CSV table of C-alpha atoms and ligand atoms in Angstrom, one decimal:
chain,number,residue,atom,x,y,z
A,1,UNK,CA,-67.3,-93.5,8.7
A,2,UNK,CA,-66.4,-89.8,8.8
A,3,UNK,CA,-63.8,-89.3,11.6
A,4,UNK,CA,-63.3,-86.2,13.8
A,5,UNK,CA,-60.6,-87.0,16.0
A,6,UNK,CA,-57.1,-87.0,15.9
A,7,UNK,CA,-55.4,-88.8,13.5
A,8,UNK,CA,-53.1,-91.1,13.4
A,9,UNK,CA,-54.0,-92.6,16.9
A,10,UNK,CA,-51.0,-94.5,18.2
A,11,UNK,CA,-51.0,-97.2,21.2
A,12,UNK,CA,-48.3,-94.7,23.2
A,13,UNK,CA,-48.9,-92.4,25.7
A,14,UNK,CA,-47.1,-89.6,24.9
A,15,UNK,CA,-48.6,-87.3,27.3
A,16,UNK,CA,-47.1,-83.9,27.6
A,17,UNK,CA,-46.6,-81.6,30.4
A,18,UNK,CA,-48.4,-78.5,30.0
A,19,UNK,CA,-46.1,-75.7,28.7
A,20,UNK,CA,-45.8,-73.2,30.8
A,21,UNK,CA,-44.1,-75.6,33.3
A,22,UNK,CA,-42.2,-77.0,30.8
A,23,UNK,CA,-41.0,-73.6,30.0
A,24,UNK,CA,-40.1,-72.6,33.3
A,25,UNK,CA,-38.2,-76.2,33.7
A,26,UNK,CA,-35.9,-75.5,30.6
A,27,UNK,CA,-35.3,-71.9,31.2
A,28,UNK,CA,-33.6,-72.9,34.4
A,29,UNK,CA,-31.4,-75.8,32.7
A,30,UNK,CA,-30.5,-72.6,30.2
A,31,UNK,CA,-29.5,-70.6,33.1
A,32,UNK,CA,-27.6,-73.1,35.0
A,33,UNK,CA,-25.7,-73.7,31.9
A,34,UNK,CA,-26.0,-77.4,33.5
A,35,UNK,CA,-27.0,-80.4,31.0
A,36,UNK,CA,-25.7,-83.8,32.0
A,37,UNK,CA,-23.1,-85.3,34.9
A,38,UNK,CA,-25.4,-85.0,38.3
A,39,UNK,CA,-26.6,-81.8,38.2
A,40,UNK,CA,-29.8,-81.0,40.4
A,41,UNK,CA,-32.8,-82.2,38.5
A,42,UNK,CA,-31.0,-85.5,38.6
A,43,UNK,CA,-31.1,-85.5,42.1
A,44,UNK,CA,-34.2,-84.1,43.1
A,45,UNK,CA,-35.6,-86.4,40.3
A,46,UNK,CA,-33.9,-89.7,42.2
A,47,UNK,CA,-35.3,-88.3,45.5
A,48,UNK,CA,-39.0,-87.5,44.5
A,49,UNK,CA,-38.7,-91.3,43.0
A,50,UNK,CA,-37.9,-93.1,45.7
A,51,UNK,CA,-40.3,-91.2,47.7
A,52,UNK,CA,-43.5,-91.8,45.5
A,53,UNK,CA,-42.3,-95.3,44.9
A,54,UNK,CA,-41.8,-96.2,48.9
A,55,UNK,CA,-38.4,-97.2,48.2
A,56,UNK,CA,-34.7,-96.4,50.1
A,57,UNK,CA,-33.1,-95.6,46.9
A,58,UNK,CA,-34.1,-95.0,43.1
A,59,UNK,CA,-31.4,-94.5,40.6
A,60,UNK,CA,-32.4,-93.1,37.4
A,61,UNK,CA,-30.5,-93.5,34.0
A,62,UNK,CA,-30.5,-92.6,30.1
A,63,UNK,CA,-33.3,-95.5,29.7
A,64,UNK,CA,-34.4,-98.6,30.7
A,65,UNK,CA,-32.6,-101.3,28.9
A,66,UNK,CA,-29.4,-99.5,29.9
A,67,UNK,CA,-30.2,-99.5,33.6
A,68,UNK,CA,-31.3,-103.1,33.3
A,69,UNK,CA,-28.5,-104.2,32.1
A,70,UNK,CA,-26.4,-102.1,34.8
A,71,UNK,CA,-28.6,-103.7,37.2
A,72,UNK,CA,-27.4,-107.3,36.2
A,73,UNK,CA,-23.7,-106.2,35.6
A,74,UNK,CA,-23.5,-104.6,39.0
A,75,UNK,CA,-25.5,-107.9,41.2
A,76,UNK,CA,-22.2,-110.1,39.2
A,77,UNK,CA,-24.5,-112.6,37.8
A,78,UNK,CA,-24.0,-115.2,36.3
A,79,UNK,CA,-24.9,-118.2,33.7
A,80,UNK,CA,-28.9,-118.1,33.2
A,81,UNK,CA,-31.6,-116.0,34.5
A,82,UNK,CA,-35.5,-117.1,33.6
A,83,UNK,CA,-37.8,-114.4,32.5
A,84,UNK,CA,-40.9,-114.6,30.4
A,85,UNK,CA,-40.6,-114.6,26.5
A,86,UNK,CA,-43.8,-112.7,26.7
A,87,UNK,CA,-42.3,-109.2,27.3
A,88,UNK,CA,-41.3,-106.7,25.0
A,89,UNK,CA,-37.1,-107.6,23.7
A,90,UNK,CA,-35.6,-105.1,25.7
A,91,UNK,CA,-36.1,-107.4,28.7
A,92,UNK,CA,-33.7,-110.1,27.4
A,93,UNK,CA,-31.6,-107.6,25.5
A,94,UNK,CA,-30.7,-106.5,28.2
A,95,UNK,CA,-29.6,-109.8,29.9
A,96,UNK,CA,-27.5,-110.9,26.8
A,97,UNK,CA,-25.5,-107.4,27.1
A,98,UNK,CA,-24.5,-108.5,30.6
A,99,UNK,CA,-23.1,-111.4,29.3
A,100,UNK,CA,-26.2,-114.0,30.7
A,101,UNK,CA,-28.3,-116.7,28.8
A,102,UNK,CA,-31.9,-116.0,28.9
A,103,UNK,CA,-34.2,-119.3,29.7
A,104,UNK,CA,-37.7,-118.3,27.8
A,105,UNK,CA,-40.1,-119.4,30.8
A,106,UNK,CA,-44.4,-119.6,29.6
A,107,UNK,CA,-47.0,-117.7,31.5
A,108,UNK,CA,-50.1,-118.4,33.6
A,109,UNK,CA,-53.2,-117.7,30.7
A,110,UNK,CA,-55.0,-115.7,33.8
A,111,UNK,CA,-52.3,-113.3,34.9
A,112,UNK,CA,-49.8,-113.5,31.6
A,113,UNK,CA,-46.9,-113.2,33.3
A,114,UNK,CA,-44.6,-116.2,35.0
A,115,UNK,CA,-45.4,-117.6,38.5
A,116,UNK,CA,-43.2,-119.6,40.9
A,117,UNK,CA,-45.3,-122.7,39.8
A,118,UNK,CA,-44.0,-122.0,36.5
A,119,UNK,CA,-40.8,-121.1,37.1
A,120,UNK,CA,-39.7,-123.7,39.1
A,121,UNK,CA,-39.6,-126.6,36.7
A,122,UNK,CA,-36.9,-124.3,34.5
A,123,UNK,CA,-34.0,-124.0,37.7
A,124,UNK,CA,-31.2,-125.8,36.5
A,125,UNK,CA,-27.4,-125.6,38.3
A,126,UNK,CA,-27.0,-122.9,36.2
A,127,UNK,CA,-29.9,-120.3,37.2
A,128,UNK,CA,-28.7,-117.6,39.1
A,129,UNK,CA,-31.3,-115.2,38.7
A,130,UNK,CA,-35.0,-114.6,38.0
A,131,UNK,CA,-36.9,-111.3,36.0
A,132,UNK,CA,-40.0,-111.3,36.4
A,133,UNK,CA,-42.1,-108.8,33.9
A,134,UNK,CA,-45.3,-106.8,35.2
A,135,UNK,CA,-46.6,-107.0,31.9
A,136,UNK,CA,-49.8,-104.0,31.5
A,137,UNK,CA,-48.7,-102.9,34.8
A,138,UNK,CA,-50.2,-106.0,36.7
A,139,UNK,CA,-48.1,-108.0,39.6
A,140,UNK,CA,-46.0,-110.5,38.5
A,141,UNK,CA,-46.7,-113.3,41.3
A,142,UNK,CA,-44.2,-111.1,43.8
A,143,UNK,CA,-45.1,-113.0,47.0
A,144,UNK,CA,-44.7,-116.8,45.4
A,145,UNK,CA,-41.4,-115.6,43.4
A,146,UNK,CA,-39.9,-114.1,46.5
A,147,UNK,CA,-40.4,-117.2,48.4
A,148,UNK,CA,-39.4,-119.4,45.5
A,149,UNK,CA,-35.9,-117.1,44.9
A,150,UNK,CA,-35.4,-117.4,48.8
A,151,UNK,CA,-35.6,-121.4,48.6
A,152,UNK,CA,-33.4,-121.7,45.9
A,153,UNK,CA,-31.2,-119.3,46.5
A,154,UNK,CA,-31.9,-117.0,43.5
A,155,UNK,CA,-31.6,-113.4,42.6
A,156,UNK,CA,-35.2,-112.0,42.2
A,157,UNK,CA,-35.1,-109.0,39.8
A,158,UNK,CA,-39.0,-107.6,38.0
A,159,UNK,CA,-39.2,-105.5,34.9
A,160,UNK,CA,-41.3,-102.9,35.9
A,161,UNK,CA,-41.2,-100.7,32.3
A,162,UNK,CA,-45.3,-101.0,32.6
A,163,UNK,CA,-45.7,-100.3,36.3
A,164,UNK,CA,-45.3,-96.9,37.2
A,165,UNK,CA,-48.3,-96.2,39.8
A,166,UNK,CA,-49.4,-99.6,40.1
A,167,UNK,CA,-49.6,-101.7,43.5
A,168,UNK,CA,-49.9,-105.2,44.8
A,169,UNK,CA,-51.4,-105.5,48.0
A,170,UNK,CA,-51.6,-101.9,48.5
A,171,UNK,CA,-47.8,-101.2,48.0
A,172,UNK,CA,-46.2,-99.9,45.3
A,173,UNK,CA,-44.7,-101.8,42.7
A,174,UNK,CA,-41.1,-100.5,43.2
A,175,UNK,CA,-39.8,-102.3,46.1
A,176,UNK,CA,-40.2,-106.1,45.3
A,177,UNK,CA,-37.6,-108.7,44.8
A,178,UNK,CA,-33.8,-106.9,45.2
A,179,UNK,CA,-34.7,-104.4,42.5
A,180,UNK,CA,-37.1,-103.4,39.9
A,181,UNK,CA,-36.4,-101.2,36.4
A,182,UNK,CA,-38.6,-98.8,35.4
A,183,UNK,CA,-39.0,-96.8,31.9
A,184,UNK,CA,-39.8,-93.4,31.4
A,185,UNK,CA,-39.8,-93.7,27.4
A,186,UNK,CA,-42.1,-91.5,25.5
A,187,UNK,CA,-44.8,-93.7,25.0
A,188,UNK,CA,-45.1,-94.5,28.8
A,189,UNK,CA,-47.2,-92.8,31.1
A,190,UNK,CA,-44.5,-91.4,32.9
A,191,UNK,CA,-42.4,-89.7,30.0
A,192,UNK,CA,-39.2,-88.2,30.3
A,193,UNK,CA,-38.0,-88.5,26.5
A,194,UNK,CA,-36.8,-91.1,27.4
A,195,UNK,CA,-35.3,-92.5,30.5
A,196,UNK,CA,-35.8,-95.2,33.5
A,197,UNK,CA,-34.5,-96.1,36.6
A,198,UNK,CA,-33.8,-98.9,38.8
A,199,UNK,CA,-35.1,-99.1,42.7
A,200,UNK,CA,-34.2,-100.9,45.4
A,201,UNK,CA,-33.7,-101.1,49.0
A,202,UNK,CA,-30.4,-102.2,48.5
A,203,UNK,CA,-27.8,-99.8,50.2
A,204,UNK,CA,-25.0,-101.4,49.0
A,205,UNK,CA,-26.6,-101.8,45.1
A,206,UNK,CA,-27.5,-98.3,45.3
A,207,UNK,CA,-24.2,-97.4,46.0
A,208,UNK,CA,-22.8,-99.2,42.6
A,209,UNK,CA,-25.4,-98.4,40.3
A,210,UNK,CA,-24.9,-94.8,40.8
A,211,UNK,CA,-21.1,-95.6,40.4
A,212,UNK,CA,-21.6,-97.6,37.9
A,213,UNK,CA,-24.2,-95.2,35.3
A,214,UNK,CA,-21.0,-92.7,35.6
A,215,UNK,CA,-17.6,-92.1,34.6
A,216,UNK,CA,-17.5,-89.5,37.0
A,217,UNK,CA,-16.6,-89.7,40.6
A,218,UNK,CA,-19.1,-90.5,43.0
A,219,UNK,CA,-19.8,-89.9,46.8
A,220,UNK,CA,-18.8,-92.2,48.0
A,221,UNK,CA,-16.3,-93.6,45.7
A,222,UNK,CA,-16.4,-96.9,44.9
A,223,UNK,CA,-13.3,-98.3,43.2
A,224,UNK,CA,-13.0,-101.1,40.9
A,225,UNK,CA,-16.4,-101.2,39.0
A,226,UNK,CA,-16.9,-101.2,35.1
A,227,UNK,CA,-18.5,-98.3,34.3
A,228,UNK,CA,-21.0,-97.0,31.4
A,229,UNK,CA,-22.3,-93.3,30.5
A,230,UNK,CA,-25.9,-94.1,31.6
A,231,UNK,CA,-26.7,-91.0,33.2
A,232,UNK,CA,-30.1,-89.2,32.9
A,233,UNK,CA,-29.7,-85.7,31.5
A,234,UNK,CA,-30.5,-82.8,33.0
A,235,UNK,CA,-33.5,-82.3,30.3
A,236,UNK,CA,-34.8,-85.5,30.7
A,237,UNK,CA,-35.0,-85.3,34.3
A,238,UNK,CA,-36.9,-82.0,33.7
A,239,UNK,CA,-39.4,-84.0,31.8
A,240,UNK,CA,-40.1,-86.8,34.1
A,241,UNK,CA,-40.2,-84.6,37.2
A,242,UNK,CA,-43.4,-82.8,35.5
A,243,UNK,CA,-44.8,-85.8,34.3
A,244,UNK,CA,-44.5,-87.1,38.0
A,245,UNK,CA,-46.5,-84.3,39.3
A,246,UNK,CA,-49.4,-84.7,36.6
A,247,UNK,CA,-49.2,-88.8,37.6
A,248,UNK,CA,-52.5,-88.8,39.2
A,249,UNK,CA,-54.1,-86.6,36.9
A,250,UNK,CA,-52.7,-89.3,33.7
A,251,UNK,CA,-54.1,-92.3,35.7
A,252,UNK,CA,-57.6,-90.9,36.1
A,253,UNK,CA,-57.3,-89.8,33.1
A,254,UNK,CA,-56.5,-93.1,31.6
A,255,UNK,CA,-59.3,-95.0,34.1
A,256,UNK,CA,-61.8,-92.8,32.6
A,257,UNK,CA,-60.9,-93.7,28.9
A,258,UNK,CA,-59.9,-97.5,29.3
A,259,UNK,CA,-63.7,-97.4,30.9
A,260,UNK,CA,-65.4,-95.6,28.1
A,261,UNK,CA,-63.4,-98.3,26.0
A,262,UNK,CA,-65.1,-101.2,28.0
A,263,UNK,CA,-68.3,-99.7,28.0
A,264,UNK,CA,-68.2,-99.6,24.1
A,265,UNK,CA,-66.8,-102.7,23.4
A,266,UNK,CA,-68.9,-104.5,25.8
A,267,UNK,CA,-71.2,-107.7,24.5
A,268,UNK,CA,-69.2,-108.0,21.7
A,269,UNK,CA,-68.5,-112.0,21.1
A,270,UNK,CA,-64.9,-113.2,20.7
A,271,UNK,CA,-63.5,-110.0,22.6
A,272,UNK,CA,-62.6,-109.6,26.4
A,273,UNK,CA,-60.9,-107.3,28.2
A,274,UNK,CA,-57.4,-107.4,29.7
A,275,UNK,CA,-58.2,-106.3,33.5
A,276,UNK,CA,-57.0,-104.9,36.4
A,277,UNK,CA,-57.8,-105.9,39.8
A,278,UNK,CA,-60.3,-103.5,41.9
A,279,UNK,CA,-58.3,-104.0,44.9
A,280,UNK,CA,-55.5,-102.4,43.4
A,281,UNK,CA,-54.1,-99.5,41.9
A,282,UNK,CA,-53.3,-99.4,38.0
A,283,UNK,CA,-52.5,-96.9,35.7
A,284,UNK,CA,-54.5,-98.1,33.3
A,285,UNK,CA,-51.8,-97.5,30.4
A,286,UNK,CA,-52.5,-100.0,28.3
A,287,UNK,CA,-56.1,-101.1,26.8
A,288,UNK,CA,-55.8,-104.2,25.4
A,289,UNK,CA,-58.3,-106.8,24.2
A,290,UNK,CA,-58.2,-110.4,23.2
A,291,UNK,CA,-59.6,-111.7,20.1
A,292,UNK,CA,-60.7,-115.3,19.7
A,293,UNK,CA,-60.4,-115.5,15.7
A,294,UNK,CA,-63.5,-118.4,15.9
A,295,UNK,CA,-66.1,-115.8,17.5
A,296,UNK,CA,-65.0,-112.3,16.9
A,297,UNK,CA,-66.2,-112.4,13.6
A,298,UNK,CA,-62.8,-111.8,12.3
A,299,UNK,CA,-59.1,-112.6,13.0
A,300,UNK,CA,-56.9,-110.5,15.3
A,301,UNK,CA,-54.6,-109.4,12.5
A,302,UNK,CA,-57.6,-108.9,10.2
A,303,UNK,CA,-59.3,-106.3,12.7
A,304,UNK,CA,-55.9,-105.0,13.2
A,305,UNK,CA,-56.1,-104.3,8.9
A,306,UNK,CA,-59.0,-103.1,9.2
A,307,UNK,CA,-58.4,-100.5,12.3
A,308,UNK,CA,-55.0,-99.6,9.9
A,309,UNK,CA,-57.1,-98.6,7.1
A,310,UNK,CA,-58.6,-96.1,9.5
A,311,UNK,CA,-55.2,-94.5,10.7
A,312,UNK,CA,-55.9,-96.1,14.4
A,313,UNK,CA,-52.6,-98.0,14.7
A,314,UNK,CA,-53.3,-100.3,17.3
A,315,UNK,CA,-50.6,-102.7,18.0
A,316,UNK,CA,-49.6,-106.6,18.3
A,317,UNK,CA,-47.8,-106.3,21.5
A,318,UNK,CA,-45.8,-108.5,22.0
A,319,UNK,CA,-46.1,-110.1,18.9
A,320,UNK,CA,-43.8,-112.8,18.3
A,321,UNK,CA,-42.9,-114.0,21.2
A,322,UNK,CA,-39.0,-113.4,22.4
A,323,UNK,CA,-38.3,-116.6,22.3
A,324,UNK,CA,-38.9,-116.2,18.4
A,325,UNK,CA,-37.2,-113.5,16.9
A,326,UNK,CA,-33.2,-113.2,16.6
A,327,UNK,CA,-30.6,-113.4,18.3
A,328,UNK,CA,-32.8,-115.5,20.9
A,329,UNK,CA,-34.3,-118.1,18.8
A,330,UNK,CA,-33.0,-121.9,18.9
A,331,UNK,CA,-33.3,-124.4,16.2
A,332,UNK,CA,-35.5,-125.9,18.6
A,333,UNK,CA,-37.3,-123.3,20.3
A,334,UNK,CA,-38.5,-123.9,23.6
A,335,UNK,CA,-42.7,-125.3,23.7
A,336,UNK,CA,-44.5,-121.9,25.1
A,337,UNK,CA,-48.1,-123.0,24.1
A,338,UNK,CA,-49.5,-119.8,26.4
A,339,UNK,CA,-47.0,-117.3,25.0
A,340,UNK,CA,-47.5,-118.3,21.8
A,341,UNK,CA,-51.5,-117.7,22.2
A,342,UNK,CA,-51.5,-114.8,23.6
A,343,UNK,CA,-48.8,-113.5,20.7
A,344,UNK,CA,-52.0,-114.7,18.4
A,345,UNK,CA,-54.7,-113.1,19.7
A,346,UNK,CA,-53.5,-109.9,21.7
A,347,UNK,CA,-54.4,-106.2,20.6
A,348,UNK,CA,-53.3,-103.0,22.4
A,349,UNK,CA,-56.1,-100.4,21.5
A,350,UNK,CA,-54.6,-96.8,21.1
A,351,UNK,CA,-54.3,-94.7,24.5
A,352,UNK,CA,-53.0,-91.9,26.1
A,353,UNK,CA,-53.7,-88.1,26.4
A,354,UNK,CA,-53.3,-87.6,22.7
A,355,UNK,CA,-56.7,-89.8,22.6
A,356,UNK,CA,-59.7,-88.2,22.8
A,357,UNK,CA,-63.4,-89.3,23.7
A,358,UNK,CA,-64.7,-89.2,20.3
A,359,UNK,CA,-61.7,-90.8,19.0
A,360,UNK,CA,-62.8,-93.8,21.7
A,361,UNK,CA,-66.0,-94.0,20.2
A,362,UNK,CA,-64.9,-94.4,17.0
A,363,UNK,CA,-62.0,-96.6,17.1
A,364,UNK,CA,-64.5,-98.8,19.3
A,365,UNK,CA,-67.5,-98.5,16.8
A,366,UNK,CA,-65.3,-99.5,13.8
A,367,UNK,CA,-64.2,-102.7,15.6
A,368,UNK,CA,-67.9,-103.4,16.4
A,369,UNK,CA,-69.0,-103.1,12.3
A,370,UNK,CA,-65.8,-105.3,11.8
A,371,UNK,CA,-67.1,-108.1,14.2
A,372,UNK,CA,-69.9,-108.0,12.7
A,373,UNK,CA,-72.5,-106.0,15.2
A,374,UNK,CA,-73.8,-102.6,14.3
A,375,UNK,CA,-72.0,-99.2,15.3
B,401,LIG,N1,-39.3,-103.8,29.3
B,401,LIG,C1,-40.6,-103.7,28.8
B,401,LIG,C2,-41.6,-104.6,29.3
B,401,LIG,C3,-40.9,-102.7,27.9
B,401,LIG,O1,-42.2,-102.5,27.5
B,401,LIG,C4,-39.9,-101.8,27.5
B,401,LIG,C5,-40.1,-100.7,26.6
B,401,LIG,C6,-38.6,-102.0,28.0
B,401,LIG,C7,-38.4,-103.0,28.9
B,401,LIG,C8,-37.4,-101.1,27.7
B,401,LIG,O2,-37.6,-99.8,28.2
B,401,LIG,P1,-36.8,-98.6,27.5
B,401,LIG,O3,-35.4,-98.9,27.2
B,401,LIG,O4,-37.6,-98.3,26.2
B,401,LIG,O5,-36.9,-97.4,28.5
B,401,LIG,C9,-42.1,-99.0,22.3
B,401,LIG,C10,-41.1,-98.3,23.1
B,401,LIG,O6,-40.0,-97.9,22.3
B,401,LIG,C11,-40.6,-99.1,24.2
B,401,LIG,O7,-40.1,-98.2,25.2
B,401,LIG,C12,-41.7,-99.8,24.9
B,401,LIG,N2,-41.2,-100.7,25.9
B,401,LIG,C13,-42.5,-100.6,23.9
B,401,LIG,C14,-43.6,-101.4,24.5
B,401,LIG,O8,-43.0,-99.8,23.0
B,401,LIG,P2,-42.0,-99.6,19.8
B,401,LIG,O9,-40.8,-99.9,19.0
B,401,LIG,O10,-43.2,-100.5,19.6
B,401,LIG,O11,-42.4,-98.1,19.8
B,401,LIG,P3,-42.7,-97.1,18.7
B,401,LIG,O12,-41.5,-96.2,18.5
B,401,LIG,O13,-43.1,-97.9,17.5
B,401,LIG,O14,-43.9,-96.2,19.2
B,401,LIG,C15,-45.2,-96.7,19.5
B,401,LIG,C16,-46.1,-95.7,18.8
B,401,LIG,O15,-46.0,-94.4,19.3
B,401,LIG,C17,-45.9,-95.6,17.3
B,401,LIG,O16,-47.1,-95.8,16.7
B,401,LIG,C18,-45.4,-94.2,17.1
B,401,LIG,C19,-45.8,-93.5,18.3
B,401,LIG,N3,-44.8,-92.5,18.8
B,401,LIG,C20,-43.7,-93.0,19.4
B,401,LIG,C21,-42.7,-92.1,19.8
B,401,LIG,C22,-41.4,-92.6,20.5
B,401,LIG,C23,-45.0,-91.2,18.6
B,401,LIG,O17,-46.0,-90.8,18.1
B,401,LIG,N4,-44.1,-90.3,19.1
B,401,LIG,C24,-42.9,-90.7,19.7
B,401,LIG,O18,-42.1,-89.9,20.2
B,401,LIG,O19,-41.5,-99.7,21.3
């Protein structure tokens, strides 16, 4: 097929602010002479945040495994905490770092992600916490967890790295369980160059984390804490404040291609879309499609070959599951029939603004030849 687009298409967003504001952004770090250590965009950037978000306090830091694991450090858990193995490493990296055993829970095949039906069965006397993950930016089960963490007297936590924009019920992800992380990495939709945050309603944990991402002193003060250089720079604050002003331009943006994609790829046998409710909001961030080996024609990983030879990199996310890559895998790794399907048959179609129309239609008429149907 002769291709016109873009190539190499990659699964990441990496959506850019448009230059002049970019410019203008720098040019004032370069003035102020004012990098790192709290300096305005920091601030403004933790206010505009917690404002979008509908949250008392977001906190933002050099990423978002870092702030995770700040997050767990500064709640002084404990012993185990259950989070899915479905989720990208980073989640139980991050868990490990602050000293805690991760408990690999399976998902529900609908929403992939854990629910308190799920979860429950893995509390032992050890559990002190639970992560959810809203994995493609969906709820993870926020209402059952909450009631679940409230009964047993757990620590509800969510990994929101895919969530930024997205609701439940109408409200923003941001303010469920005691706190939630978000990442503003470069192949998000929200990208600072890196970066992330962690929000909360918490006073108290507000008032630590920002302690706590700084070896500098803090208003107020709060003595006593271990400490980590975890601060957002001034530049990468820069970055995310733009890309939080294009947001709603990304999302429809995103919308419109994920449903050119669909429209495309529809009728083909063996493949189905991930999907997002109507009801809610999404920012549609990720495209990704299941393929049943039996129908599609051809095997995930052989379509996946096939896109490759094309220069569209789509990607196996996650692919294996946590629970079996080092250092988290047992001799006797924990059954996760689910996880381990959705490992197998799982593919994250290339997005973002770097992705044009035509490179939609092609990337979706080369999986169609490769299943078999006609372009
Ligand atoms: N929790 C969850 C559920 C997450 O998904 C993540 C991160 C985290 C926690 C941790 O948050 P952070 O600490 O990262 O803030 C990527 C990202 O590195 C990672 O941030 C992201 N999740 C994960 C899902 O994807 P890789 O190793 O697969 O990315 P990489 O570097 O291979 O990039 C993907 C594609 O984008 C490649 O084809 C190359 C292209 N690319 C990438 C970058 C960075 C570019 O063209 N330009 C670029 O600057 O993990």
């Amino acid at each position: 097929m002769k291709t016109t687009g873009t190539r190499p298409l990659h699964v990441g967003q990496l959506n850019l602010p448009e230059e002049e504001a970019f410019r203008s952004a720098f040019q004032g770090i370069f003035d102020r002479r004012f990098f790192a250590n709290h300096g305005p965009l920091e601030q403004q950037l933790d206010a505009a945040l917690a404002d979008y978000l509908g949250v008392r306090h977001a906190v933002s830091m050099v990423n978002g495994t870092a702030a995770l694991a700040i997050l767990l450090r500064a709640l002084d858990l404990q012993g185990e905490v259950i989070l899915p193995s479905f989720t990208f490493p980073a989640t139980a990296q991050a868990l490990v770092w602050a000293g805690l055993k991760p408990v690999f829970s399976d998902v529900d095949p609908e929403t992939q992600a854990i629910s308190a039906g799920i979860v429950e069965g893995l509390i032992g006397p050890h559990t002190s916490a639970v992560l959810g993950v809203h994995v493609w930016g969906r709820a993870c089960d926020p209402e059952g967890l909450a009631a679940l963490a409230d009964r047993r007297g757990l620590t509800l936590l969510f990994d929101a790295a895919h969530a930024m924009g997205c609701s439940y019920r109408g409200k923003r992800i941001g303010g469920f369980g005691r706190a939630e992380m978000f990442s503003f990495h470069a192949t998000k939709i929200l990208n600072g160059a890196e970066g992330g945050c962690i929000t909360t309603n918490d006073d108290d944990l507000a008032v630590r984390l920002r302690a706590m991402r700084s070896f500098h002193d803090v208003v107020p003060p709060v003595p006593g804490l271990l400490r980590m250089n975890a601060k957002i720079s001034e530049a990468q604050a820069a970055m995310t404040l733009l890309g939080l002003d294009q947001l709603p331009q990304l999302i429809e943006a995103n919308r419109r291609r994920y449903r050119l994609y669909r429209r495309e790829l529809a009728g083909i046998p063996g493949l189905t879309f991930v999907d997002h409710a109507a009801s809610e909001e999404s920012n549609f961030q990720f495209v990704v499609v299941a393929v049943a080996g039996g129908t599609a024609g051809l095997s995930r990983d052989a379509l996946l070959q096939v896109l490759a030879e094309d220069r569209i990199l789509a990607r196996r996310y996650f692919h294996p599951g946590v629970h079996r890559i080092a250092p988290f895998r047992d001799a006797a790794p924990p059954e996760l029939p689910v996880t381990d399907s959705l490992c197998d048959s799982l593919l994250q179609l290339p997005s973002g603004q770097a992705i044009t129309d035509q490179d939609v239609l092609e990337t979706c008429a080369r999986i169609r030849t490769a299943a078999g149907g006609t372009a």
